[in-house]
Amino acid sequence: MKRFFSIDRDIVQRLGFSFLTIMAVVTVVPIISVVIYIIVQGGPAVSWEFISAMPHDGMRAGGILPAIIGTIYLTIGTAVFSVPLGIAAAIYLSEYAPDNRLTQLIRVAIINLAGIPSVVYGLFGLGLFVLFLKFGTSILAASLTLSIMTLPVIISASEEALRSVPQPFRTVSISLGGTRWQTIRRIVLPEALPGILTGVILGLERAAGETAPILFTGAAFFLPRLPGSVFDATMALPYHLFVISTQVPEMPIQIQYGTALVLIVFVLGMNIIATVVRSRARAKRQW
Amino acid sequence: MQPADLPQAKVSIQDLSLQYADGTESLRGISFDIPANQITVLFGPAGGGKSTLLRCLNRLNDLTEVKKLDGKILIEGENILDPKTDVIALRRRVGMVFARPVVLPFSIRSNLTYGLELAGERRKSRLTEAVERSLSQAALWEEVKDRLDDPAIALSGGQQQRLCLARVLALQPAIILLDEPTSGLDPISTGKVEASLQELKKTYTVVLVPHSVQQAARTADFAAFFLQGELVEYAHGEEAFTNPKDQRTEDYVTGRFG
Ligand SMILES: Nc1ncnc2c1ncn2[C@@H]1O[C@H](COP(=O)(O)OP(=O)(O)O)[C@@H](O)[C@H]1O
Ligand SMILES: [Mg+2]
């Protein structure tokens, strides 16, 4: 009897293992197929001219330079507002805030903010930055809107990273005559930096790829020249992709996929930078 | 209740009581003097309040929520429990070594210069001098002098604990508090730490919570027996262990007691 049982269990185990392997493969297949499909479809369209020239012939020819530049501007603009603010908020929550109801409420609010659909942020940005603060449809308004959307991601990830720094480091630093701020600046922040950076890049990546938040706040359908100030509207890769895929008749399909490819490379590129920076930081500390 | 011939007091604890936020009364009316340039040992079963008392001496208890803190701790006549005390300066004067060695995530050298740099010391010569002096005092110099820039975490447990002691010594404090500093160490490392303490008491006032009665007996010039937040007996080292006055002390040192 005993033997049968153990064979049974063995089979069940193998079945379970195979099942999980299959599931893992199944989840990877669509991701890889999408990437391959876009490379195959869009690859031929991507050339030096494509990424360095202005569009012409109703965007059916030429390049997508203003959309690339616009996305870079928006990403930088988002970083300028959301990174310092997000890290500061995380430091406050992790290192200074008393553990009371108010702090818990703030945390819950941040978690829920991360779940709000991006189009809602777009509407909020339209109301607050474009209309009320009179920034107009502009890089400034769009960056601020994207910042608000990005903040919860940066705050949560940074707080998590700060909290994972062992408590005894802080106690020792204080016992050696360190102030709280000295302790944070010299020990806690450097230790948490790789985690913070991951959060920052994840957040900015999302901002770079979003259409809805910039739709009403800063994105332009077509501009004959590059934006000259933060109060100008701008073209941007995700919105441009939407425009040329749905709004322009007789659009050559390679241009659509070429644009998608550039967007993916941009976002994945940020991911790779994050990974490299993180592993460099690890290697440098040697533990 | 104090040995009659106690040398000049460095620290005078007067009617100290402490109650944690959850209501635990960890110290109940403690009064005694800690003499300068001696090893004063605080011993007794776990939960007696020894760590709590140490953490009061450098105001590390500020990091914990405390419901009630009464009494005085005079260090060279100044009440350090006074809210106006400069706690940063106090902690430089009263160094602490913890039970578990916690090296900071830096090199050996940076671990040692950390406290001085926080205090604003930038002169290279001073920092270098402090590194060598403190490592020698903690009996670690010979073992690490050729690899000061290696990560401190690469040291063995015993070396890490001596590094923690050296890190405190680098600041040239007046008083050194050690809370079961050898509880995780092998006998050889323990011996080295105890030997350093015998040297150090010539310059510093040492307060030690030992990890065993044996260690208490080996090291104590003066010994204070703590039981459930109370100071039961305070006497010369030999006396406390060979001829205790209080029955509870006797039960504890003879092992008839948890
Ligand atoms: N942060 C704290 N909050 C509440 N109670 C505590 C805290 N720290 C210690 N205690 C309690 O205070 C008493 C004395 O603890 P402690 O000073 O660590 O004693 P010892 O070092 O002699 O073992 C114990 O009952 C312990 O549970
Ligand atoms: Mg203790």
Coordinates of C-alpha atoms and ligand atoms in Angstrom, one line a residue:
Chain A
M1 CA 0.0 0.0 0.0
K2 CA 2.7 2.4 1.0
R3 CA 4.5 2.1 -2.3
F4 CA 1.4 3.0 -4.3
F5 CA 0.9 6.1 -2.2
S6 CA 4.4 7.3 -2.8
I7 CA 4.1 6.7 -6.6
D8 CA 0.9 8.5 -6.6
R9 CA 2.5 11.4 -4.8
D10 CA 5.4 11.4 -7.2
I11 CA 3.1 11.6 -10.2
V12 CA 1.0 14.4 -8.6
Q13 CA 4.2 16.3 -7.9
R14 CA 5.5 15.9 -11.5
L15 CA 2.1 16.9 -12.9
G16 CA 2.0 20.0 -10.7
F17 CA 5.5 20.9 -11.7
S18 CA 4.8 20.5 -15.4
F19 CA 1.6 22.5 -15.1
L20 CA 3.4 25.4 -13.4
T21 CA 6.2 25.3 -16.1
I22 CA 3.6 25.4 -18.8
M23 CA 1.8 28.3 -17.1
A24 CA 5.1 30.2 -16.8
V25 CA 5.8 29.7 -20.5
V26 CA 2.3 30.7 -21.4
T27 CA 2.7 34.0 -19.7
V28 CA 6.0 34.7 -21.4
V29 CA 4.9 33.8 -24.9
P30 CA 2.6 36.8 -25.5
I31 CA 5.1 39.3 -24.2
I32 CA 7.9 37.9 -26.4
S33 CA 5.5 37.6 -29.4
V34 CA 4.4 41.3 -29.0
V35 CA 8.0 42.4 -28.9
I36 CA 9.0 40.3 -31.9
Y37 CA 6.0 41.3 -33.9
I38 CA 6.7 45.0 -33.3
I39 CA 10.3 44.6 -34.2
V40 CA 9.4 42.7 -37.4
Q41 CA 6.7 45.2 -38.4
G42 CA 8.3 48.4 -37.3
G43 CA 12.0 47.6 -37.7
P44 CA 12.2 48.4 -41.4
A45 CA 10.7 51.9 -40.8
V46 CA 13.3 52.8 -38.2
S47 CA 16.2 54.7 -39.7
W48 CA 18.3 57.6 -38.7
E49 CA 15.9 59.9 -40.5
F50 CA 13.0 58.4 -38.7
I51 CA 14.3 59.4 -35.3
S52 CA 16.0 62.7 -36.3
A53 CA 13.6 64.3 -38.8
M54 CA 10.3 66.2 -38.5
P55 CA 7.3 64.5 -39.9
H56 CA 5.8 65.7 -43.2
D57 CA 3.1 64.9 -45.7
G58 CA 0.5 64.9 -42.9
M59 CA 2.8 62.7 -40.7
R60 CA 2.7 60.0 -43.4
A61 CA 6.4 60.5 -44.1
G62 CA 9.5 61.8 -42.5
G63 CA 10.5 61.2 -38.9
I64 CA 9.0 61.4 -35.4
L65 CA 11.7 63.6 -33.8
P66 CA 9.2 66.0 -32.1
A67 CA 7.4 63.1 -30.4
I68 CA 10.7 61.6 -29.2
I69 CA 11.9 65.0 -27.9
G70 CA 8.5 65.7 -26.3
T71 CA 8.5 62.4 -24.4
I72 CA 12.0 63.1 -23.2
Y73 CA 10.9 66.6 -22.0
L74 CA 7.8 65.2 -20.3
T75 CA 9.9 62.5 -18.6
I76 CA 12.4 65.0 -17.4
G77 CA 9.7 67.4 -16.3
T78 CA 8.0 64.6 -14.4
A79 CA 11.3 63.6 -12.7
V80 CA 12.0 67.2 -11.7
F81 CA 8.8 67.4 -9.7
S82 CA 8.1 63.8 -8.6
V83 CA 11.6 62.5 -7.6
P84 CA 12.5 65.1 -4.9
L85 CA 9.0 65.3 -3.6
G86 CA 8.5 61.5 -3.6
I87 CA 11.8 60.7 -1.9
A88 CA 11.2 63.5 0.6
A89 CA 7.7 62.1 1.4
A90 CA 9.1 58.6 1.7
I91 CA 11.9 59.8 4.1
Y92 CA 9.2 61.5 6.2
L93 CA 7.0 58.5 6.3
S94 CA 9.7 56.0 7.1
E95 CA 12.0 58.0 9.4
Y96 CA 10.1 60.8 11.0
A97 CA 6.3 60.2 11.0
P98 CA 4.9 59.0 14.3
D99 CA 3.1 55.7 13.9
N100 CA -0.4 57.0 14.4
R101 CA -3.8 57.1 12.6
L102 CA -2.9 60.0 10.4
T103 CA 0.2 58.3 9.1
Q104 CA -1.7 55.1 8.4
L105 CA -4.3 57.2 6.6
I106 CA -1.6 58.8 4.5
R107 CA -0.2 55.4 3.6
V108 CA -3.6 54.0 2.6
A109 CA -4.3 57.1 0.5
I110 CA -1.0 56.6 -1.3
I111 CA -1.7 53.0 -2.1
N112 CA -5.1 53.9 -3.4
L113 CA -3.8 56.8 -5.5
A114 CA -1.6 54.3 -7.3
G115 CA -4.8 52.5 -8.4
I116 CA -6.6 55.4 -9.9
P117 CA -7.1 55.1 -13.7
S118 CA -4.7 57.4 -15.5
V119 CA -7.5 59.2 -17.4
V120 CA -8.8 60.5 -14.1
Y121 CA -5.4 62.1 -13.5
G122 CA -5.7 63.6 -16.9
L123 CA -9.0 65.3 -16.0
F124 CA -7.7 66.4 -12.7
G125 CA -4.7 68.0 -14.4
L126 CA -6.9 69.7 -16.9
G127 CA -8.9 71.2 -14.1
L128 CA -6.1 72.2 -11.8
F129 CA -3.1 73.0 -13.9
V130 CA -4.4 73.9 -17.4
L131 CA -7.5 75.8 -16.4
F132 CA -7.3 76.9 -12.7
L133 CA -3.6 77.7 -12.6
K134 CA -3.7 78.8 -16.2
F135 CA -0.7 76.9 -17.4
G136 CA -2.6 76.1 -20.6
T137 CA -2.1 72.9 -22.5
S138 CA 1.7 72.8 -21.9
I139 CA 4.7 70.7 -21.0
L140 CA 4.4 72.2 -17.5
A141 CA 0.8 71.1 -17.0
A142 CA 1.4 67.7 -18.5
S143 CA 4.6 67.1 -16.4
L144 CA 2.8 68.1 -13.2
T145 CA -0.1 65.8 -14.0
L146 CA 2.3 62.9 -14.7
S147 CA 4.1 63.7 -11.5
I148 CA 1.0 63.3 -9.5
M149 CA 0.3 60.0 -11.1
T150 CA 3.9 58.9 -10.6
L151 CA 4.3 60.1 -7.0
P152 CA 2.5 57.1 -5.3
V153 CA 4.8 54.7 -7.1
I154 CA 7.9 56.5 -6.1
I155 CA 6.8 57.1 -2.5
S156 CA 5.7 53.4 -1.9
A157 CA 8.9 52.0 -3.4
S158 CA 11.2 54.4 -1.7
E159 CA 9.5 53.9 1.7
E160 CA 9.8 50.2 1.3
A161 CA 13.5 50.6 0.5
L162 CA 14.1 52.9 3.4
R163 CA 12.3 50.5 5.8
S164 CA 14.3 47.6 4.8
V165 CA 17.5 49.3 6.1
P166 CA 18.2 47.4 9.4
Q167 CA 17.1 49.3 12.5
P168 CA 20.4 48.7 14.4
F169 CA 22.3 50.8 11.9
R170 CA 20.2 53.8 13.0
T171 CA 20.6 53.0 16.7
V172 CA 24.4 52.7 16.4
S173 CA 24.6 55.9 14.4
I174 CA 22.6 57.8 17.0
S175 CA 24.6 56.2 19.9
L176 CA 27.8 57.6 18.2
G177 CA 26.4 61.1 18.4
G178 CA 24.7 61.3 15.1
T179 CA 21.6 63.4 14.5
R180 CA 18.7 61.8 12.8
W181 CA 19.4 63.6 9.6
Q182 CA 23.1 62.6 9.6
T183 CA 22.0 59.1 10.1
I184 CA 19.6 59.2 7.2
R185 CA 22.0 61.0 4.9
R186 CA 25.1 58.9 5.6
I187 CA 23.6 55.4 6.2
V188 CA 19.9 55.0 5.5
L189 CA 19.8 56.8 2.1
P190 CA 22.9 55.2 0.6
E191 CA 21.7 51.7 1.7
A192 CA 18.2 52.3 0.3
L193 CA 19.4 54.0 -2.9
P194 CA 19.2 50.9 -5.2
G195 CA 15.6 50.3 -4.1
I196 CA 14.7 54.0 -4.4
L197 CA 16.1 54.1 -7.9
T198 CA 14.1 51.1 -9.0
G199 CA 10.9 52.8 -7.8
V200 CA 11.9 56.1 -9.5
I201 CA 12.5 54.4 -12.8
L202 CA 9.4 52.3 -12.7
G203 CA 7.3 55.4 -12.0
L204 CA 9.0 57.4 -14.7
E205 CA 8.7 54.6 -17.2
R206 CA 4.9 54.5 -16.6
A207 CA 4.8 58.3 -17.0
A208 CA 6.7 58.1 -20.3
G209 CA 4.3 55.5 -21.8
E210 CA 1.0 57.1 -20.7
T211 CA -1.4 58.8 -23.1
A212 CA -4.4 59.6 -21.0
P213 CA -2.9 62.0 -18.5
I214 CA -1.3 64.2 -21.2
L215 CA -4.3 64.0 -23.6
F216 CA -6.0 67.1 -22.1
T217 CA -3.0 68.7 -20.4
G218 CA -0.1 69.0 -22.8
A219 CA -0.2 66.7 -25.9
A220 CA -0.4 68.2 -29.4
F221 CA -1.8 66.4 -32.4
F222 CA 0.9 67.9 -34.7
L223 CA 3.4 70.7 -34.3
P224 CA 5.5 72.0 -37.1
R225 CA 8.4 72.8 -34.8
L226 CA 9.8 71.7 -31.5
P227 CA 8.5 73.2 -28.3
G228 CA 10.3 76.4 -27.2
S229 CA 9.3 76.7 -23.5
V230 CA 7.6 74.8 -20.8
F231 CA 4.4 76.7 -21.6
D232 CA 4.2 75.2 -25.1
A233 CA 2.3 72.0 -25.9
T234 CA 4.3 69.1 -27.2
M235 CA 4.0 66.0 -29.2
A236 CA 4.7 62.8 -27.4
L237 CA 5.4 59.2 -28.4
P238 CA 2.3 57.4 -26.9
Y239 CA -0.1 60.1 -28.0
H240 CA 1.5 60.3 -31.5
L241 CA 1.1 56.5 -31.8
F242 CA -2.6 56.9 -30.9
V243 CA -3.0 59.7 -33.4
I244 CA -1.3 58.0 -36.3
S245 CA -3.1 54.7 -35.6
T246 CA -6.6 56.1 -35.4
Q247 CA -6.8 59.7 -36.6
V248 CA -4.9 59.8 -39.9
P249 CA -6.3 58.0 -42.9
E250 CA -4.0 56.1 -45.2
M251 CA -1.2 56.0 -42.7
P252 CA 1.6 53.6 -43.7
I253 CA 1.5 50.8 -41.2
Q254 CA 5.4 50.6 -40.8
I255 CA 5.3 54.1 -39.4
Q256 CA 2.9 53.1 -36.7
Y257 CA 4.9 50.1 -35.8
G258 CA 8.1 52.0 -36.0
T259 CA 6.8 54.5 -33.5
A260 CA 5.7 51.7 -31.2
L261 CA 9.2 50.2 -31.5
V262 CA 10.8 53.5 -30.6
L263 CA 8.5 53.9 -27.6
I264 CA 9.3 50.4 -26.4
V265 CA 13.0 50.9 -26.8
F266 CA 12.7 54.1 -24.8
V267 CA 10.9 52.5 -21.9
L268 CA 12.9 49.3 -21.9
G269 CA 16.0 51.4 -22.1
M270 CA 15.1 53.0 -18.8
N271 CA 14.6 49.6 -17.4
I272 CA 18.0 48.5 -18.5
I273 CA 19.6 51.7 -17.0
A274 CA 17.9 51.0 -13.7
T275 CA 19.2 47.4 -13.7
V276 CA 22.7 48.5 -14.5
V277 CA 22.8 51.3 -11.9
R278 CA 21.5 48.9 -9.3
S279 CA 24.0 46.2 -9.9
R280 CA 26.8 48.8 -10.1
A281 CA 25.7 50.1 -6.7
R282 CA 25.7 46.6 -5.3
A283 CA 29.1 45.8 -6.7
K284 CA 30.6 48.9 -5.4
R285 CA 29.5 48.2 -1.8
Q286 CA 30.8 44.6 -2.0
W287 CA 28.1 43.2 0.2
Chain B
M1 CA 23.5 50.8 50.2
Q2 CA 26.8 51.6 48.8
P3 CA 30.3 50.3 49.6
A4 CA 31.7 52.7 52.2
D5 CA 35.1 53.2 50.5
L6 CA 33.7 53.9 47.0
P7 CA 36.2 55.9 45.0
Q8 CA 35.2 59.3 43.6
A9 CA 31.9 59.0 41.7
K10 CA 31.8 59.7 38.0
V11 CA 28.1 59.1 37.7
S12 CA 25.6 59.5 40.5
I13 CA 22.2 57.9 40.0
Q14 CA 19.5 59.3 42.2
D15 CA 16.1 57.7 42.8
L16 CA 15.8 56.7 39.1
S17 CA 12.5 55.2 38.1
L18 CA 11.4 54.3 34.6
Q19 CA 8.1 53.0 33.2
Y20 CA 7.8 52.0 29.6
A21 CA 4.7 53.1 27.5
D22 CA 3.1 49.6 28.0
G23 CA 3.3 50.1 31.8
T24 CA 6.3 47.9 32.5
E25 CA 8.2 49.3 35.5
S26 CA 11.7 48.5 34.5
L27 CA 13.5 50.7 37.1
R28 CA 12.2 51.3 40.6
G29 CA 13.9 54.0 42.6
I30 CA 17.5 53.1 41.8
S31 CA 20.2 55.1 43.6
F32 CA 24.0 54.4 43.4
D33 CA 27.3 55.9 42.4
I34 CA 29.5 54.6 39.6
P35 CA 33.1 55.3 40.4
A36 CA 35.6 56.8 38.0
N37 CA 38.3 54.5 36.4
Q38 CA 36.7 51.3 37.7
I39 CA 34.8 48.5 36.1
T40 CA 31.3 48.6 37.5
V41 CA 29.3 45.5 36.7
L42 CA 25.5 45.4 36.5
F43 CA 24.3 41.8 36.8
G44 CA 21.2 39.8 37.5
P45 CA 18.6 37.8 35.7
A46 CA 17.1 38.9 32.4
G47 CA 14.5 41.5 32.7
G48 CA 16.1 43.2 35.7
G49 CA 16.4 46.5 34.0
K50 CA 20.2 46.5 33.3
S51 CA 19.9 47.4 29.7
T52 CA 17.2 50.0 30.5
L53 CA 19.6 51.7 32.9
L54 CA 22.5 51.7 30.4
R55 CA 20.2 53.2 27.8
C56 CA 19.3 56.0 30.2
L57 CA 23.0 56.8 30.8
N58 CA 23.4 58.0 27.2
R59 CA 19.8 58.9 26.6
L60 CA 19.4 56.2 24.0
N61 CA 16.1 55.6 25.8
D62 CA 14.9 58.8 24.0
L63 CA 14.4 56.4 21.0
T64 CA 11.8 54.4 23.0
E65 CA 8.5 55.4 24.2
V66 CA 8.6 56.0 27.9
K67 CA 5.6 56.8 30.1
K68 CA 7.4 57.9 33.2
L69 CA 11.0 58.8 33.9
D70 CA 11.8 60.2 37.4
G71 CA 15.0 60.8 39.3
K72 CA 18.4 62.2 38.3
I73 CA 21.5 61.0 36.7
L74 CA 24.4 63.2 37.5
I75 CA 27.5 62.9 35.3
E76 CA 30.2 65.1 36.8
G77 CA 27.5 67.0 38.6
E78 CA 25.3 67.7 35.6
N79 CA 21.8 66.1 35.4
I80 CA 21.8 64.5 32.0
L81 CA 18.1 63.7 32.2
D82 CA 17.4 67.4 32.1
P83 CA 15.5 68.2 28.9
K84 CA 18.0 70.9 28.1
T85 CA 20.9 68.4 28.0
D86 CA 22.8 68.4 24.7
V87 CA 22.2 64.7 24.0
I88 CA 24.5 64.6 21.0
A89 CA 27.4 65.8 23.1
L90 CA 26.4 63.4 25.9
R91 CA 26.5 60.4 23.5
R92 CA 30.0 61.4 22.4
R93 CA 31.0 61.4 26.1
V94 CA 29.1 58.2 27.0
G95 CA 29.8 55.5 24.4
M96 CA 27.9 52.2 24.1
V97 CA 28.8 48.7 22.8
F98 CA 25.8 46.5 22.1
A99 CA 25.3 42.8 22.6
R100 CA 25.2 42.0 18.9
P101 CA 28.1 43.6 17.0
V102 CA 26.6 46.0 14.4
V103 CA 29.2 47.2 12.0
L104 CA 28.2 49.9 9.7
P105 CA 28.1 49.2 6.0
F106 CA 31.4 50.9 5.4
S107 CA 35.1 50.0 5.4
I108 CA 36.9 49.2 8.7
R109 CA 38.4 52.7 8.6
S110 CA 35.2 54.5 8.0
N111 CA 33.5 52.6 10.8
L112 CA 36.1 54.2 13.1
T113 CA 36.0 57.7 11.7
Y114 CA 32.3 57.8 11.5
G115 CA 31.6 59.3 14.9
L116 CA 34.4 61.9 14.6
E117 CA 33.3 62.9 11.1
L118 CA 29.8 63.4 12.5
A119 CA 31.3 65.7 15.1
G120 CA 32.9 67.7 12.3
E121 CA 36.4 66.4 12.5
R122 CA 38.0 66.7 9.0
R123 CA 41.7 66.8 9.7
K124 CA 43.2 63.7 8.1
S125 CA 46.0 63.4 10.7
R126 CA 43.5 63.4 13.5
L127 CA 41.3 60.7 11.9
T128 CA 44.3 58.5 11.1
E129 CA 45.6 58.9 14.6
A130 CA 42.2 58.0 16.0
V131 CA 42.0 54.9 13.8
E132 CA 45.3 53.5 15.0
R133 CA 44.8 54.4 18.6
S134 CA 41.3 53.0 19.0
L135 CA 42.2 49.8 17.2
S136 CA 45.2 49.3 19.4
Q137 CA 43.1 49.9 22.5
A138 CA 40.6 47.3 21.4
A139 CA 43.4 44.8 20.6
L140 CA 42.5 44.7 17.0
W141 CA 45.3 46.8 15.3
E142 CA 47.6 43.9 14.5
E143 CA 44.9 41.9 12.9
V144 CA 43.5 44.6 10.6
K145 CA 46.2 47.2 10.0
D146 CA 46.9 45.9 6.5
R147 CA 43.3 46.0 5.4
L148 CA 41.7 49.1 6.8
D149 CA 39.9 49.8 3.6
D150 CA 38.2 46.4 3.4
P151 CA 34.5 46.2 4.2
A152 CA 34.0 45.8 8.0
I153 CA 31.4 43.1 7.4
A154 CA 34.2 40.7 6.3
L155 CA 35.6 40.5 9.8
S156 CA 34.8 37.6 12.1
G157 CA 32.2 38.1 14.8
G158 CA 34.9 38.6 17.5
Q159 CA 36.7 41.1 15.4
Q160 CA 33.5 42.9 14.6
Q161 CA 32.7 43.3 18.3
R162 CA 36.2 44.6 19.0
L163 CA 35.7 47.0 16.0
C164 CA 32.5 48.2 17.7
L165 CA 34.5 48.8 20.9
A166 CA 37.2 50.6 18.9
R167 CA 34.5 52.7 17.2
V168 CA 33.4 54.0 20.6
L169 CA 37.0 54.6 21.7
A170 CA 37.7 56.6 18.7
L171 CA 35.5 59.3 20.1
Q172 CA 37.5 59.3 23.4
P173 CA 34.5 59.2 25.6
A174 CA 34.7 59.5 29.4
I175 CA 32.4 56.6 30.0
I176 CA 32.0 53.3 28.2
L177 CA 28.8 51.2 28.5
L178 CA 28.9 47.6 27.4
D179 CA 25.7 45.6 27.2
E180 CA 26.6 41.9 27.2
P181 CA 29.3 42.6 24.7
T182 CA 30.6 39.1 24.6
S183 CA 27.4 37.1 24.6
G184 CA 27.9 36.0 21.0
L185 CA 31.7 35.5 21.1
D186 CA 34.0 32.5 21.5
P187 CA 36.1 32.3 24.7
I188 CA 39.3 33.6 23.0
S189 CA 37.6 36.7 21.7
T190 CA 35.9 37.1 25.0
G191 CA 39.2 37.0 26.7
K192 CA 40.6 39.7 24.4
V193 CA 37.7 42.0 25.2
E194 CA 38.0 41.4 28.9
A195 CA 41.7 42.1 28.8
S196 CA 41.1 45.4 26.9
L197 CA 38.6 46.4 29.5
Q198 CA 41.3 46.0 32.2
E199 CA 43.5 48.3 30.3
L200 CA 40.7 50.8 29.4
K201 CA 39.6 51.4 33.0
K202 CA 42.9 53.3 33.6
T203 CA 41.6 56.0 31.3
Y204 CA 37.8 55.4 31.2
T205 CA 34.9 54.7 33.5
V206 CA 33.6 51.3 32.4
V207 CA 30.0 50.0 33.0
L208 CA 29.6 46.4 32.0
V209 CA 26.6 44.2 31.8
P210 CA 28.2 40.7 31.7
H211 CA 26.7 37.8 30.0
S212 CA 27.4 35.4 32.9
V213 CA 28.0 35.4 36.6
Q214 CA 31.5 34.0 35.9
Q215 CA 32.3 37.0 33.7
A216 CA 30.8 39.3 36.4
A217 CA 33.1 37.8 39.0
R218 CA 36.2 37.9 36.7
T219 CA 35.8 41.6 35.7
A220 CA 34.0 43.5 38.5
D221 CA 35.7 46.1 40.6
F222 CA 32.2 46.9 41.9
A223 CA 29.1 44.9 41.3
A224 CA 25.4 45.9 41.4
F225 CA 22.8 43.1 41.5
F226 CA 19.5 44.0 39.7
L227 CA 16.3 42.1 40.2
Q228 CA 13.1 43.1 38.6
G229 CA 13.9 46.8 38.4
E230 CA 15.4 47.0 41.8
L231 CA 19.0 47.4 43.0
V232 CA 19.3 44.6 45.5
E233 CA 22.9 44.8 46.4
Y234 CA 25.9 47.0 45.5
A235 CA 29.3 46.0 46.8
H236 CA 33.0 45.4 46.0
G237 CA 33.4 42.8 43.3
E238 CA 34.8 40.0 45.4
E239 CA 32.4 40.7 48.2
A240 CA 29.3 40.5 46.0
F241 CA 30.3 37.1 44.7
T242 CA 32.0 35.5 47.7
N243 CA 30.1 37.0 50.5
P244 CA 26.8 38.5 49.4
K245 CA 24.7 40.1 52.1
D246 CA 21.4 39.7 50.5
Q247 CA 19.9 36.2 50.3
R248 CA 18.6 36.9 46.7
T249 CA 22.1 37.8 45.5
E250 CA 23.5 34.7 47.1
D251 CA 20.9 32.5 45.4
Y252 CA 21.7 34.1 42.1
V253 CA 25.5 33.9 42.3
T254 CA 25.4 30.3 43.6
G255 CA 23.1 29.3 40.7
R256 CA 20.1 28.5 42.8
F257 CA 18.1 31.1 40.9
G258 CA 17.0 31.6 37.2
Ligands
LIG1 N1 11.0 49.1 24.8 C1 10.4 48.5 25.8 N2 9.1 48.6 26.0 C2 8.5 48.0 27.0 N3 9.1 47.2 27.9 C3 10.4 47.0 27.8 C4 11.2 47.7 26.7 N4 12.5 47.3 26.9 C5 12.5 46.5 27.9 N5 11.3 46.3 28.5 C6 11.0 45.6 29.7 O1 11.7 46.2 30.8 C7 12.2 45.2 31.7 C8 13.7 45.3 31.8 O2 14.3 45.0 30.6 P1 15.8 45.2 30.4 O3 16.2 46.6 30.8 O4 16.1 44.8 29.0 O5 16.4 44.1 31.4 P2 17.8 43.3 31.4 O6 18.7 44.1 30.4 O7 18.2 43.4 32.8 O8 17.5 42.0 30.9 C9 11.8 43.8 31.1 O9 10.6 43.4 31.7 C10 11.5 44.2 29.6 O10 10.5 43.3 29.1
MG2 MG 19.6 43.3 28.7

